[in-house]
mmCIF file of C-alpha atoms and ligand atoms in Angstrom:
data_model
loop_
_atom_site.group_PDB
_atom_site.id
_atom_site.type_symbol
_atom_site.label_atom_id
_atom_site.label_comp_id
_atom_site.label_asym_id
_atom_site.label_seq_id
_atom_site.Cartn_x
_atom_site.Cartn_y
_atom_site.Cartn_z
ATOM 1 C CA MET U 16 15.552 15.902 62.792
ATOM 2 C CA ALA U 17 14.155 13.844 59.948
ATOM 3 C CA ASP U 18 15.370 10.223 59.663
ATOM 4 C CA GLY U 19 18.762 9.993 57.988
ATOM 5 C CA ILE U 20 18.953 13.748 57.456
ATOM 6 C CA PRO U 21 21.476 15.679 59.557
ATOM 7 C CA GLY U 22 20.259 18.652 61.586
ATOM 8 C CA LEU U 23 21.931 22.031 61.098
ATOM 9 C CA ALA U 24 22.013 25.327 62.988
ATOM 10 C CA LEU U 25 22.706 28.545 61.092
ATOM 11 C CA LEU U 26 24.853 30.877 63.220
ATOM 12 C CA GLY U 27 24.394 34.380 61.843
ATOM 13 C CA SER U 28 21.526 36.443 60.500
ATOM 14 C CA GLY U 29 23.338 39.067 58.423
ATOM 15 C CA ILE U 30 22.901 39.927 54.750
ATOM 16 C CA PHE U 31 24.648 36.859 53.327
ATOM 17 C CA ALA U 32 23.076 34.439 55.809
ATOM 18 C CA SER U 33 19.599 35.792 55.004
ATOM 19 C CA SER U 34 19.943 36.237 51.254
ATOM 20 C CA GLN U 35 21.958 33.092 50.414
ATOM 21 C CA TYR U 36 22.066 30.486 53.182
ATOM 22 C CA ILE U 37 18.392 30.559 54.137
ATOM 23 C CA PRO U 38 17.021 30.074 50.583
ATOM 24 C CA LYS U 39 19.725 27.544 49.613
ATOM 25 C CA LEU U 40 19.125 25.491 52.777
ATOM 26 C CA GLY U 41 15.454 25.407 51.731
ATOM 27 C CA GLU U 42 16.419 23.979 48.313
ATOM 28 C CA LEU U 43 18.563 21.393 50.125
ATOM 29 C CA GLY U 44 15.713 20.321 52.419
ATOM 30 C CA GLY U 45 15.964 16.687 51.255
ATOM 31 C CA ILE U 46 19.519 16.289 52.541
ATOM 32 C CA VAL U 47 19.875 18.698 55.470
ATOM 33 C CA SER U 48 17.361 19.928 58.000
ATOM 34 C CA LEU U 49 17.512 23.529 59.281
ATOM 35 C CA ASN U 50 16.876 23.130 62.986
ATOM 36 C CA THR U 51 17.869 26.480 64.552
ATOM 37 C CA ILE U 52 18.880 30.007 63.574
ATOM 38 C CA TRP U 53 21.139 31.789 66.041
ATOM 39 C CA SER U 54 22.203 35.412 66.156
ATOM 40 C CA ARG U 55 23.992 37.558 68.686
ATOM 41 C CA SER U 56 20.744 39.509 69.051
ATOM 42 C CA GLU U 57 17.216 38.220 69.688
ATOM 43 C CA ASP U 58 15.833 40.524 67.030
ATOM 44 C CA GLY U 59 18.264 39.279 64.362
ATOM 45 C CA ALA U 60 17.514 35.615 65.093
ATOM 46 C CA LYS U 61 13.734 36.087 65.045
ATOM 47 C CA LYS U 62 13.748 38.102 61.816
ATOM 48 C CA ALA U 63 15.906 35.537 60.024
ATOM 49 C CA LEU U 64 13.705 32.693 61.263
ATOM 50 C CA GLN U 65 10.694 34.262 59.500
ATOM 51 C CA LEU U 66 12.551 33.842 56.182
ATOM 52 C CA ALA U 67 12.820 30.081 56.746
ATOM 53 C CA LYS U 68 9.246 29.497 58.029
ATOM 54 C CA SER U 69 7.964 28.227 54.665
ATOM 55 C CA TYR U 70 10.229 25.192 54.642
ATOM 56 C CA ALA U 71 11.306 24.827 58.283
ATOM 57 C CA PRO U 72 8.131 25.510 60.306
ATOM 58 C CA ASN U 73 9.560 23.839 63.426
ATOM 59 C CA ALA U 74 12.932 25.586 63.406
ATOM 60 C CA GLU U 75 13.728 27.697 66.456
ATOM 61 C CA ALA U 76 15.387 31.068 66.981
ATOM 62 C CA LYS U 77 18.154 31.289 69.598
ATOM 63 C CA TRP U 78 20.401 34.157 70.598
ATOM 64 C CA GLY U 79 23.239 35.300 72.848
ATOM 65 C CA GLN U 80 25.768 33.146 74.712
ATOM 66 C CA GLU U 81 23.071 31.036 76.364
ATOM 67 C CA GLY U 82 21.459 30.236 73.012
ATOM 68 C CA LEU U 83 24.812 29.282 71.530
ATOM 69 C CA GLU U 84 25.628 27.006 74.467
ATOM 70 C CA SER U 85 22.319 25.172 74.115
ATOM 71 C CA ILE U 86 22.987 24.619 70.383
ATOM 72 C CA LEU U 87 26.433 23.200 71.117
ATOM 73 C CA GLN U 88 24.926 20.760 73.615
ATOM 74 C CA ASP U 89 21.988 19.727 71.426
ATOM 75 C CA LYS U 90 22.575 16.192 70.090
ATOM 76 C CA SER U 91 20.010 16.635 67.305
ATOM 77 C CA ILE U 92 22.203 19.367 65.771
ATOM 78 C CA HIS U 93 24.995 17.648 63.845
ATOM 79 C CA ALA U 94 26.375 20.634 61.981
ATOM 80 C CA VAL U 95 26.598 24.417 62.158
ATOM 81 C CA ALA U 96 27.044 27.009 59.409
ATOM 82 C CA VAL U 97 28.988 29.992 60.800
ATOM 83 C CA VAL U 98 28.179 33.160 58.831
ATOM 84 C CA LEU U 99 29.513 35.917 61.094
ATOM 85 C CA PRO U 100 31.977 38.824 60.845
ATOM 86 C CA ALA U 101 35.363 37.404 59.825
ATOM 87 C CA GLN U 102 37.233 38.482 62.971
ATOM 88 C CA HIS U 103 34.769 36.629 65.245
ATOM 89 C CA GLN U 104 34.320 33.400 63.297
ATOM 90 C CA LEU U 105 37.341 31.336 64.350
ATOM 91 C CA GLU U 106 36.521 31.489 68.051
ATOM 92 C CA ILE U 107 32.988 30.196 67.453
ATOM 93 C CA VAL U 108 34.174 27.675 64.846
ATOM 94 C CA LEU U 109 36.570 26.182 67.406
ATOM 95 C CA ARG U 110 33.925 26.027 70.127
ATOM 96 C CA ALA U 111 31.636 24.168 67.721
ATOM 97 C CA LEU U 112 34.385 21.758 66.623
ATOM 98 C CA GLU U 113 35.275 21.069 70.258
ATOM 99 C CA ALA U 114 31.604 20.276 70.880
ATOM 100 C CA GLY U 115 31.842 17.702 68.064
ATOM 101 C CA LYS U 116 29.798 19.674 65.511
ATOM 102 C CA HIS U 117 30.639 19.559 61.815
ATOM 103 C CA VAL U 118 31.311 23.135 60.718
ATOM 104 C CA ILE U 119 31.048 25.114 57.524
ATOM 105 C CA GLN U 120 32.137 28.734 57.944
ATOM 106 C CA GLU U 121 32.145 31.687 55.571
ATOM 107 C CA LYS U 122 35.334 33.019 54.051
ATOM 108 C CA PRO U 123 37.809 34.487 54.696
ATOM 109 C CA VAL U 124 38.827 31.558 56.926
ATOM 110 C CA GLY U 125 40.537 34.035 59.264
ATOM 111 C CA PRO U 126 41.818 37.612 59.375
ATOM 112 C CA SER U 127 45.444 36.428 58.930
ATOM 113 C CA VAL U 128 47.524 33.313 58.214
ATOM 114 C CA ALA U 129 48.776 33.358 61.824
ATOM 115 C CA ASP U 130 45.209 33.250 63.194
ATOM 116 C CA VAL U 131 44.300 30.374 60.883
ATOM 117 C CA ARG U 132 47.396 28.399 61.886
ATOM 118 C CA SER U 133 46.712 28.740 65.580
ATOM 119 C CA ALA U 134 43.080 27.619 65.117
ATOM 120 C CA TRP U 135 44.304 24.710 62.952
ATOM 121 C CA SER U 136 46.612 23.430 65.651
ATOM 122 C CA ALA U 137 43.761 23.562 68.202
ATOM 123 C CA TYR U 138 41.617 21.566 65.744
ATOM 124 C CA GLN U 139 44.345 18.958 65.193
ATOM 125 C CA ALA U 140 44.676 18.586 68.963
ATOM 126 C CA LEU U 141 41.065 17.331 69.084
ATOM 127 C CA ALA U 142 42.124 14.133 67.287
ATOM 128 C CA LYS U 143 43.142 12.203 70.379
ATOM 129 C CA ASN U 144 42.157 8.666 71.422
ATOM 130 C CA ASP U 145 41.364 7.782 67.811
ATOM 131 C CA THR U 146 38.273 9.977 67.834
ATOM 132 C CA LYS U 147 37.314 11.057 64.333
ATOM 133 C CA LEU U 148 37.675 14.765 63.667
ATOM 134 C CA PRO U 149 34.517 16.608 62.714
ATOM 135 C CA ILE U 150 34.472 18.370 59.312
ATOM 136 C CA TRP U 151 35.864 21.902 59.194
ATOM 137 C CA ALA U 152 34.871 23.352 55.836
ATOM 138 C CA VAL U 153 35.217 26.891 54.519
ATOM 139 C CA ALA U 154 32.615 28.293 52.126
ATOM 140 C CA GLU U 155 34.237 30.311 49.374
ATOM 141 C CA ASN U 156 31.985 29.066 46.549
ATOM 142 C CA TYR U 157 34.301 29.881 43.584
ATOM 143 C CA ARG U 158 35.862 26.389 43.641
ATOM 144 C CA PHE U 159 32.353 25.020 42.995
ATOM 145 C CA GLU U 160 31.415 27.350 40.101
ATOM 146 C CA PRO U 161 30.924 25.173 36.986
ATOM 147 C CA ALA U 162 32.284 27.828 34.575
ATOM 148 C CA LEU U 163 35.536 28.170 36.539
ATOM 149 C CA ILE U 164 35.906 24.382 36.725
ATOM 150 C CA GLN U 165 35.425 24.237 32.927
ATOM 151 C CA ALA U 166 38.062 26.961 32.466
ATOM 152 C CA GLY U 167 40.535 24.853 34.439
ATOM 153 C CA LYS U 168 39.929 21.949 32.013
ATOM 154 C CA PHE U 169 40.449 24.167 28.940
ATOM 155 C CA VAL U 170 43.678 25.607 30.426
ATOM 156 C CA LYS U 171 45.173 22.098 30.436
ATOM 157 C CA GLU U 172 44.894 22.121 26.607
ATOM 158 C CA LEU U 173 46.709 25.440 26.142
ATOM 159 C CA GLY U 174 50.229 24.062 25.667
ATOM 160 C CA GLN U 175 52.892 26.349 26.990
ATOM 161 C CA ILE U 176 51.384 29.104 29.147
ATOM 162 C CA MET U 177 52.544 32.656 28.382
ATOM 163 C CA GLY U 178 50.750 34.321 31.251
ATOM 164 C CA VAL U 179 47.604 34.886 33.267
ATOM 165 C CA GLN U 180 45.658 38.061 33.976
ATOM 166 C CA VAL U 181 43.047 38.640 36.677
ATOM 167 C CA LEU U 182 41.180 41.918 36.246
ATOM 168 C CA ILE U 183 38.566 42.924 38.813
ATOM 169 C CA GLU U 184 36.664 46.227 38.905
ATOM 170 C CA ALA U 185 34.064 45.889 41.625
ATOM 171 C CA PRO U 186 32.335 49.173 42.501
ATOM 172 C CA MET U 187 31.679 49.266 46.238
ATOM 173 C CA ASN U 188 29.548 52.212 47.302
ATOM 174 C CA SER U 189 26.496 53.039 49.384
ATOM 175 C CA SER U 190 24.234 51.283 46.843
ATOM 176 C CA SER U 191 25.671 47.938 47.964
ATOM 177 C CA PRO U 192 24.073 46.262 51.011
ATOM 178 C CA TYR U 193 27.589 45.295 52.150
ATOM 179 C CA PHE U 194 28.905 48.890 52.120
ATOM 180 C CA SER U 195 27.611 49.891 55.535
ATOM 181 C CA SER U 196 28.298 46.726 57.553
ATOM 182 C CA SER U 197 30.836 47.762 60.153
ATOM 183 C CA TRP U 198 33.053 44.697 60.641
ATOM 184 C CA ARG U 199 35.194 45.242 57.523
ATOM 185 C CA ARG U 200 36.036 48.691 58.856
ATOM 186 C CA GLU U 201 37.126 47.676 62.363
ATOM 187 C CA ALA U 202 40.758 47.850 63.473
ATOM 188 C CA ASN U 203 40.881 44.098 64.217
ATOM 189 C CA PHE U 204 40.163 43.280 60.557
ATOM 190 C CA LYS U 205 42.956 44.552 58.293
ATOM 191 C CA GLY U 206 42.326 44.622 54.570
ATOM 192 C CA GLY U 207 38.629 45.560 54.320
ATOM 193 C CA PHE U 208 36.914 44.501 51.113
ATOM 194 C CA MET U 209 40.290 43.662 49.539
ATOM 195 C CA LEU U 210 40.858 40.730 51.889
ATOM 196 C CA ASP U 211 37.196 39.756 52.263
ATOM 197 C CA GLY U 212 36.483 39.737 48.512
ATOM 198 C CA GLY U 213 40.028 39.227 47.249
ATOM 199 C CA VAL U 214 40.137 35.616 48.462
ATOM 200 C CA HIS U 215 37.444 34.800 45.869
ATOM 201 C CA PHE U 216 39.465 36.126 42.944
ATOM 202 C CA ILE U 217 42.596 34.301 44.133
ATOM 203 C CA ALA U 218 40.580 31.092 44.572
ATOM 204 C CA GLY U 219 39.464 31.434 40.938
ATOM 205 C CA LEU U 220 43.042 32.047 39.791
ATOM 206 C CA ARG U 221 44.531 29.075 41.680
ATOM 207 C CA MET U 222 41.797 26.758 40.502
ATOM 208 C CA ILE U 223 41.942 27.772 36.829
ATOM 209 C CA MET U 224 45.732 27.467 36.771
ATOM 210 C CA GLY U 225 45.853 24.271 38.810
ATOM 211 C CA CYS U 226 48.981 25.692 40.408
ATOM 212 C CA GLU U 227 50.001 27.620 43.540
ATOM 213 C CA VAL U 228 51.140 31.246 43.666
ATOM 214 C CA ASP U 229 54.734 31.239 44.827
ATOM 215 C CA SER U 230 55.545 34.921 45.284
ATOM 216 C CA VAL U 231 54.007 38.312 44.660
ATOM 217 C CA SER U 232 55.069 41.904 44.250
ATOM 218 C CA ALA U 233 52.324 44.439 44.846
ATOM 219 C CA THR U 234 51.293 48.025 45.363
ATOM 220 C CA VAL U 235 48.090 48.897 47.173
ATOM 221 C CA SER U 236 46.521 52.285 47.704
ATOM 222 C CA HIS U 237 43.642 53.985 49.447
ATOM 223 C CA VAL U 238 41.810 56.295 47.083
ATOM 224 C CA ASP U 239 38.139 56.274 48.109
ATOM 225 C CA LEU U 240 38.140 57.325 51.756
ATOM 226 C CA THR U 241 34.560 56.126 52.267
ATOM 227 C CA LEU U 242 35.971 52.582 51.958
ATOM 228 C CA PRO U 243 38.310 50.819 54.413
ATOM 229 C CA PRO U 244 41.902 50.548 53.072
ATOM 230 C CA PRO U 245 43.111 49.393 50.673
ATOM 231 C CA ASP U 246 40.597 49.785 47.825
ATOM 232 C CA ASN U 247 43.107 49.395 45.031
ATOM 233 C CA LEU U 248 45.703 46.688 44.338
ATOM 234 C CA SER U 249 48.100 45.936 41.469
ATOM 235 C CA ALA U 250 50.318 42.852 41.649
ATOM 236 C CA LEU U 251 52.805 40.841 39.676
ATOM 237 C CA ILE U 252 52.562 37.150 40.532
ATOM 238 C CA GLN U 253 54.896 34.177 40.052
ATOM 239 C CA LEU U 254 53.311 30.735 39.971
ATOM 240 C CA GLN U 255 55.130 27.693 41.335
ATOM 241 C CA ASN U 256 55.772 26.260 37.887
ATOM 242 C CA GLY U 257 57.345 29.422 36.496
ATOM 243 C CA THR U 258 54.341 31.077 34.859
ATOM 244 C CA ALA U 259 53.997 34.808 35.624
ATOM 245 C CA GLY U 260 50.883 36.927 35.657
ATOM 246 C CA VAL U 261 49.152 40.065 36.877
ATOM 247 C CA VAL U 262 46.300 40.738 39.299
ATOM 248 C CA TYR U 263 44.431 44.041 39.460
ATOM 249 C CA ILE U 264 41.610 44.570 41.952
ATOM 250 C CA CYS U 265 39.798 47.888 42.373
ATOM 251 C CA TYR U 266 36.847 48.534 44.674
ATOM 252 C CA SER U 267 36.652 52.260 43.929
ATOM 253 C CA ALA U 268 36.006 51.790 40.186
ATOM 254 C CA LYS U 269 32.823 53.161 38.632
ATOM 255 C CA SER U 270 32.902 50.411 36.006
ATOM 256 C CA ARG U 271 32.251 46.704 36.543
ATOM 257 C CA LYS U 272 34.499 43.922 35.238
ATOM 258 C CA MET U 273 35.583 40.476 36.372
ATOM 259 C CA ILE U 274 37.942 38.531 34.117
ATOM 260 C CA TRP U 275 40.432 35.696 34.379
ATOM 261 C CA ARG U 276 42.384 35.286 31.112
ATOM 262 C CA VAL U 277 45.077 32.714 30.317
ATOM 263 C CA VAL U 278 47.157 32.904 27.138
ATOM 264 C CA GLY U 279 48.968 29.794 25.901
ATOM 265 C CA SER U 280 50.782 28.575 22.801
ATOM 266 C CA LEU U 281 47.711 26.618 21.643
ATOM 267 C CA GLY U 282 44.988 29.116 22.498
ATOM 268 C CA THR U 283 43.413 31.478 25.013
ATOM 269 C CA VAL U 284 40.871 30.896 27.782
ATOM 270 C CA GLU U 285 38.827 33.689 29.344
ATOM 271 C CA VAL U 286 36.213 33.699 32.106
ATOM 272 C CA ASP U 287 33.922 36.751 32.354
ATOM 273 C CA ARG U 288 31.310 37.488 34.922
ATOM 274 C CA THR U 289 28.188 38.376 32.953
ATOM 275 C CA VAL U 290 24.389 38.267 32.699
ATOM 276 C CA GLN U 291 22.580 36.100 30.143
ATOM 277 C CA ASN U 292 18.775 36.025 29.805
ATOM 278 C CA GLY U 293 18.498 37.771 33.148
ATOM 279 C CA GLN U 294 20.695 35.202 34.912
ATOM 280 C CA HIS U 295 23.934 36.242 36.625
ATOM 281 C CA GLY U 296 26.828 33.887 36.031
ATOM 282 C CA TYR U 297 30.140 33.305 34.302
ATOM 283 C CA LYS U 298 30.926 32.797 30.628
ATOM 284 C CA THR U 299 33.977 30.714 29.773
ATOM 285 C CA THR U 300 35.408 31.190 26.292
ATOM 286 C CA TYR U 301 38.041 28.907 24.791
ATOM 287 C CA GLN U 302 39.670 30.220 21.657
ATOM 288 C CA PRO U 303 41.994 27.524 20.298
ATOM 289 C CA ALA U 304 44.795 28.462 17.890
ATOM 290 C CA LYS U 305 43.066 26.204 15.335
ATOM 291 C CA GLY U 306 39.366 25.405 15.237
ATOM 292 C CA GLU U 307 36.097 26.744 16.559
ATOM 293 C CA ILE U 308 35.666 29.069 19.537
ATOM 294 C CA GLN U 309 33.822 27.325 22.375
ATOM 295 C CA GLU U 310 31.616 29.284 24.776
ATOM 296 C CA VAL U 311 29.966 28.004 27.945
ATOM 297 C CA PHE U 312 27.695 30.134 30.164
ATOM 298 C CA CYS U 313 26.886 28.836 33.656
ATOM 299 C CA PRO U 314 24.609 30.694 36.087
ATOM 300 C CA PHE U 315 25.983 31.105 39.625
ATOM 301 C CA ALA U 316 25.793 27.741 41.373
ATOM 302 C CA GLY U 317 28.741 27.769 43.779
ATOM 303 C CA VAL U 318 26.945 28.568 47.032
ATOM 304 C CA TYR U 319 24.359 25.836 46.413
ATOM 305 C CA GLU U 320 26.940 23.278 45.282
ATOM 306 C CA GLU U 321 29.266 23.793 48.243
ATOM 307 C CA LEU U 322 26.400 23.572 50.752
ATOM 308 C CA ARG U 323 25.221 20.398 49.017
ATOM 309 C CA ALA U 324 28.719 18.875 49.164
ATOM 310 C CA PHE U 325 29.002 19.789 52.852
ATOM 311 C CA SER U 326 25.557 18.392 53.705
ATOM 312 C CA GLU U 327 26.333 15.120 51.934
ATOM 313 C CA ASP U 328 29.692 14.866 53.722
ATOM 314 C CA VAL U 329 27.983 15.502 57.076
ATOM 315 C CA ALA U 330 25.466 12.748 56.363
ATOM 316 C CA ARG U 331 28.312 10.335 55.527
ATOM 317 C CA CYS U 332 30.090 11.248 58.777
ATOM 318 C CA VAL U 333 26.984 11.021 60.953
ATOM 319 C CA PHE U 334 25.395 7.911 59.459
ATOM 320 C CA GLN U 335 28.246 6.020 57.769
ATOM 321 C CA GLY U 336 31.287 6.660 59.946
ATOM 322 C CA GLN U 337 33.268 8.809 57.489
ATOM 323 C CA SER U 338 35.956 11.018 59.025
ATOM 324 C CA GLY U 339 35.811 14.790 58.699
ATOM 325 C CA GLU U 340 39.188 14.809 56.969
ATOM 326 C CA GLU U 341 37.682 12.893 54.012
ATOM 327 C CA ALA U 342 35.293 15.764 53.185
ATOM 328 C CA ASP U 343 35.401 17.613 49.829
ATOM 329 C CA LYS U 344 38.889 19.127 49.525
ATOM 330 C CA ARG U 345 37.615 22.195 47.661
ATOM 331 C CA SER U 346 36.220 23.439 50.976
ATOM 332 C CA SER U 347 39.310 22.561 52.993
ATOM 333 C CA VAL U 348 40.972 24.948 55.430
ATOM 334 C CA LEU U 349 44.223 24.532 53.482
ATOM 335 C CA GLU U 350 42.672 25.878 50.265
ATOM 336 C CA ALA U 351 41.025 28.774 52.107
ATOM 337 C CA MET U 352 44.216 29.574 54.024
ATOM 338 C CA ARG U 353 46.212 29.757 50.779
ATOM 339 C CA ASP U 354 43.788 32.341 49.374
ATOM 340 C CA VAL U 355 44.260 34.492 52.492
ATOM 341 C CA ALA U 356 48.040 33.934 52.250
ATOM 342 C CA VAL U 357 48.236 35.344 48.710
ATOM 343 C CA ILE U 358 46.388 38.549 49.648
ATOM 344 C CA GLU U 359 48.426 38.865 52.853
ATOM 345 C CA ALA U 360 51.681 38.486 50.895
ATOM 346 C CA MET U 361 50.470 41.241 48.548
ATOM 347 C CA PHE U 362 49.923 43.550 51.537
ATOM 348 C CA HIS U 363 53.389 42.693 52.904
ATOM 349 C CA SER U 364 54.977 43.388 49.541
ATOM 350 C CA SER U 365 53.229 46.740 49.264
ATOM 351 C CA ASP U 366 54.414 47.639 52.776
ATOM 352 C CA SER U 367 57.993 47.154 51.534
ATOM 353 C CA LYS U 368 57.530 49.174 48.351
ATOM 354 C CA GLY U 369 56.752 46.199 46.094
ATOM 355 C CA ALA U 370 59.642 43.934 47.141
ATOM 356 C CA PRO U 371 58.776 40.284 46.291
ATOM 357 C CA SER U 372 56.996 38.480 49.115
ATOM 358 C CA VAL U 373 56.826 34.674 49.382
ATOM 359 C CA VAL U 374 53.348 33.185 49.860
ATOM 360 C CA GLU U 375 52.831 30.920 52.912
ATOM 361 C CA LEU U 376 51.523 27.605 51.573
ATOM 362 C CA GLU U 377 51.370 25.386 54.666
ATOM 363 C CA LEU U 378 49.108 25.266 57.689
ATOM 364 C CA GLU U 379 51.871 24.242 60.086
HETATM 365 C C1 LIG G 409 52.268 25.780 34.566
HETATM 366 O O1 LIG G 409 51.012 25.189 34.823
HETATM 367 C C2 LIG G 409 50.093 25.322 33.778
HETATM 368 C C3 LIG G 409 48.776 24.804 34.285
HETATM 369 O O2 LIG G 409 48.910 23.522 34.824
HETATM 370 C C4 LIG G 409 50.621 24.567 32.587
HETATM 371 O O3 LIG G 409 49.712 24.591 31.535
HETATM 372 C C5 LIG G 409 51.891 25.243 32.156
HETATM 373 O O4 LIG G 409 52.440 24.615 31.031
HETATM 374 C C6 LIG G 409 52.883 25.218 33.309
HETATM 375 N N1 LIG G 409 54.010 26.056 32.954
HETATM 376 C C7 LIG G 409 55.246 25.662 33.146
HETATM 377 C C8 LIG G 409 56.297 26.646 32.769
HETATM 378 O O5 LIG G 409 55.508 24.568 33.605
HETATM 379 C C1 LIG G 410 27.524 52.621 42.886
HETATM 380 O O1 LIG G 410 28.180 52.066 41.748
HETATM 381 C C2 LIG G 410 27.311 51.607 40.726
HETATM 382 C C3 LIG G 410 28.192 51.054 39.626
HETATM 383 O O2 LIG G 410 29.145 51.984 39.193
HETATM 384 C C4 LIG G 410 26.416 52.750 40.233
HETATM 385 O O3 LIG G 410 25.508 52.247 39.281
HETATM 386 C C5 LIG G 410 25.683 53.366 41.404
HETATM 387 O O4 LIG G 410 24.950 54.484 40.945
HETATM 388 C C6 LIG G 410 26.660 53.806 42.475
HETATM 389 N N1 LIG G 410 25.924 54.324 43.626
HETATM 390 C C7 LIG G 410 26.281 55.432 44.275
HETATM 391 C C8 LIG G 410 25.438 55.802 45.439
HETATM 392 O O5 LIG G 410 27.248 56.109 43.938
HETATM 393 C C1 LIG G 411 41.101 54.262 39.975
HETATM 394 C C2 LIG G 411 42.062 54.322 41.142
HETATM 395 O O1 LIG G 411 41.628 54.430 42.247
HETATM 396 N N1 LIG G 411 43.339 54.227 40.850
HETATM 397 C C3 LIG G 411 44.403 54.263 41.830
HETATM 398 C C4 LIG G 411 44.930 52.858 42.100
HETATM 399 O O2 LIG G 411 46.134 52.845 42.819
HETATM 400 C C5 LIG G 411 47.174 53.619 42.225
HETATM 401 C C6 LIG G 411 48.417 53.424 43.061
HETATM 402 O O3 LIG G 411 48.779 52.096 43.014
HETATM 403 C C7 LIG G 411 46.765 55.075 42.162
HETATM 404 O O4 LIG G 411 47.806 55.823 41.550
HETATM 405 C C8 LIG G 411 45.492 55.193 41.312
HETATM 406 O O5 LIG G 411 45.010 56.506 41.351
#
């Protein structure tokens, strides 16, 4: 551990851990120190460690239950990033929190609202004898994307809102590195790519609108049998303040599209996922009823920004006595739980032939 820089262990060595966390933690070397990489298997941990050698030459690989236990007992490790299959994360997250580690975990926060609530009550129970709770953050990155944040600001200028549309065509086939990972296909994880990826699109919707989804009516289907069900979802949504909208998500499409579009009495705001000058990112367009169109393109920055926010919060907790509950609210369990709750309500509605289903908005 460098002076004044918290030490972190990365738990997980899968595609996202290797392709996103390891390089981003390198870029964040001035504010967080990668100390250990853990995987369930020795091979996975050692391979991932090679990817971090350039910036963390002293980091160690650990594996299995014994390796995990030694990380949880290591006082030089202040925080862990849990990047594991969704159905196994909560158990490890809770063990780390109980050991006093600050935690950032990948989305979805849990496989169901009920699972998240039961983990939340175990976390709350740790706050006895005035001990400060460690941070429990959930990485979903969309709440940190600059283009989506900008869209939320434009939407406030739209006057009366007529409606919102979320349109996602995300081809998922054997060309994708995520296609063949098995955990989204297991019986203990219901919802496949629709739950795992859907939370992102709902996070974008809730943030742009600055308003919660109250109830949904949806139909899902299973068309591409090489994908776990469902791969196709159409929903009518009611926001808390009375605005209505539609959400369409399709993983079996051949075409690619990702749009959030809000129409108001004073103009229209649209966010598109796109590529500019070889950079992947989002373009936010604001078309006011009167005046010039404004366009802002921002390359993807959410994963970096949320890891930076977490690392800075950990440093404030470790060195300045901040409490975990004061950490950046965009990564809070409540936000992440509400994204899961919207998708879950859509599944419930579809199970009852599209009858409206109320979204669970509270953790307790
Ligand atoms: C709902 O919320 C949006 C975003 O804050 C706002 O612009 C809109 O006017 C609200 N609609 C109603 C009916 O209150
Ligand atoms: C997967 O989908 C993308 C986008 O439609 C396409 O370019 C690619 O060829 C597809 N791969 C396979 C194996 O079908
Ligand atoms: C492209 C595609 O897979 N479309 C399907 C989406 O789901 C509806 C049912 O809601 C099916 O009828 C479509 O074939």
